[in-house]
XYZ file of C-alpha atoms in Angstrom:
165
model
C 31.037 -64.676 -31.775
C 28.113 -64.119 -34.103
C 28.991 -61.899 -37.048
C 26.563 -59.863 -39.176
C 27.111 -62.474 -41.888
C 25.967 -65.185 -39.433
C 22.829 -63.179 -38.681
C 22.022 -63.023 -42.390
C 22.460 -66.812 -42.678
C 20.234 -67.368 -39.626
C 17.574 -65.057 -41.072
C 17.586 -66.918 -44.391
C 17.282 -70.369 -42.785
C 14.669 -69.139 -40.296
C 12.590 -67.753 -43.171
C 12.616 -71.212 -44.789
C 11.448 -72.663 -41.454
C 8.604 -70.133 -41.250
C 7.537 -70.795 -44.832
C 7.540 -74.552 -44.134
C 5.510 -73.983 -40.969
C 3.054 -71.797 -42.848
C 2.616 -73.931 -45.971
C 2.919 -77.428 -44.484
C 4.612 -80.711 -45.292
C 3.461 -81.299 -48.871
C 4.589 -77.854 -49.926
C 7.881 -78.280 -48.022
C 8.514 -81.627 -49.757
C 8.036 -79.803 -53.035
C 10.427 -77.110 -51.880
C 13.064 -79.615 -50.833
C 12.738 -81.528 -54.092
C 12.910 -78.192 -55.899
C 16.087 -77.368 -54.007
C 17.703 -80.633 -55.028
C 16.599 -80.237 -58.653
C 17.706 -76.599 -58.551
C 21.175 -77.621 -57.380
C 21.480 -80.235 -60.105
C 20.124 -78.157 -62.996
C 21.771 -74.852 -62.100
C 25.163 -76.475 -61.543
C 25.004 -78.062 -64.982
C 23.875 -75.028 -66.979
C 25.094 -71.880 -65.166
C 28.327 -71.564 -67.155
C 26.425 -71.231 -70.436
C 25.092 -67.842 -69.345
C 28.189 -66.055 -68.020
C 31.957 -65.889 -68.258
C 32.958 -63.786 -65.225
C 32.852 -65.065 -61.654
C 30.177 -62.545 -60.713
C 28.106 -63.553 -63.737
C 28.502 -67.228 -62.894
C 27.311 -66.686 -59.342
C 24.323 -64.665 -60.577
C 23.383 -67.173 -63.307
C 23.681 -70.057 -60.831
C 21.446 -68.234 -58.334
C 18.828 -67.336 -60.956
C 18.665 -70.869 -62.401
C 18.553 -72.309 -58.891
C 15.682 -70.029 -57.858
C 13.651 -70.603 -61.035
C 13.966 -74.404 -60.891
C 13.221 -74.527 -57.179
C 10.158 -72.295 -57.438
C 8.732 -74.086 -60.494
C 8.955 -77.406 -58.670
C 7.368 -75.798 -55.619
C 4.537 -74.513 -57.808
C 3.830 -78.041 -59.087
C 3.667 -79.310 -55.503
C 1.376 -76.417 -54.599
C -1.102 -77.829 -57.117
C -0.701 -81.312 -55.653
C -1.296 -79.873 -52.184
C -4.582 -78.325 -53.264
C -5.779 -81.721 -54.448
C -4.737 -83.384 -51.165
C -6.359 -80.686 -48.985
C -9.425 -82.872 -48.541
C -7.646 -84.766 -45.704
C -7.573 -81.604 -43.565
C -10.976 -82.426 -42.147
C -9.325 -85.084 -39.929
C -8.519 -83.519 -36.510
C -4.816 -82.842 -35.924
C -3.774 -83.346 -39.544
C -3.425 -79.622 -40.207
C -1.191 -79.101 -37.143
C 0.952 -82.136 -37.924
C 1.242 -81.052 -41.556
C 2.487 -77.616 -40.509
C 4.949 -78.838 -37.853
C 6.498 -81.348 -40.239
C 6.541 -78.635 -42.887
C 8.507 -76.360 -40.549
C 11.059 -79.074 -39.890
C 11.452 -79.804 -43.584
C 11.585 -76.078 -44.355
C 14.507 -75.726 -41.964
C 16.288 -78.621 -43.696
C 15.662 -77.048 -47.093
C 16.989 -73.696 -45.901
C 20.135 -75.272 -44.489
C 20.770 -77.092 -47.773
C 20.105 -73.981 -49.893
C 22.459 -71.873 -47.794
C 25.087 -74.631 -47.763
C 25.021 -75.121 -51.539
C 25.094 -71.361 -52.139
C 28.085 -70.957 -49.812
C 29.856 -73.919 -51.404
C 29.335 -72.412 -54.839
C 30.356 -68.907 -53.714
C 33.670 -70.193 -52.342
C 34.523 -71.751 -55.696
C 34.071 -68.494 -57.611
C 35.363 -65.713 -55.336
C 33.555 -62.376 -55.397
C 34.896 -59.476 -53.321
C 35.503 -60.295 -49.669
C 32.781 -62.955 -49.471
C 35.304 -65.769 -48.995
C 36.820 -63.941 -46.019
C 33.374 -63.590 -44.419
C 32.648 -67.276 -45.022
C 36.017 -68.300 -43.561
C 35.372 -66.267 -40.371
C 31.894 -67.720 -39.897
C 31.534 -70.982 -37.987
C 27.879 -71.050 -38.965
C 28.797 -70.853 -42.658
C 31.095 -73.848 -42.211
C 28.244 -75.762 -40.563
C 25.853 -74.974 -43.427
C 28.490 -75.901 -46.005
C 28.773 -79.300 -44.313
C 25.006 -79.729 -44.605
C 25.090 -78.528 -48.218
C 27.779 -81.119 -48.846
C 25.002 -83.700 -48.769
C 23.958 -82.637 -52.274
C 27.480 -82.125 -53.640
C 27.600 -85.707 -55.009
C 24.584 -84.757 -57.145
C 26.536 -81.955 -58.804
C 28.301 -82.594 -62.094
C 31.810 -83.999 -62.126
C 33.334 -80.644 -63.146
C 32.260 -78.947 -59.915
C 33.508 -81.870 -57.847
C 36.867 -81.538 -59.616
C 36.895 -77.818 -58.782
C 36.258 -78.756 -55.156
C 39.142 -81.239 -55.154
C 41.488 -78.753 -56.843
C 40.592 -76.014 -54.361
C 41.526 -78.317 -51.467
C 45.006 -78.726 -52.951
C 45.608 -74.955 -52.994
C 47.487 -73.401 -50.053
């Protein structure tokens, strides 16, 4: 059964798909690269800005968003330079369709990494909502693709959390 939490996850991923469809492949590549860089940078520096679990989640999210958007902005500039190729018939449509596909992938990774991180630093009843959501488990599996890029400390937290009852 789809829970309200699942609907929120679907809305988030669908918005990434729409943005990818709207902006195109080059912009989506920038977004995906920004997502990967955001995961790496925010996971390495979030703890310097907060001591409580809520603060850690917020600092991770802010660093993640800033890094991802700055990278996206750089690719936006690259896209403007490459726009000359749009005069070829079909290129614009292909660019947008591939952008939508990549946007979906980026959204799934962002949601998966965010859920992975949120389960490591419990806040309120969020872990219970994640545990009840099959969709959240699916996105966490997808987000697991970037987990090897995270620093060793977070991987150790993941291993320790598996050992808990």
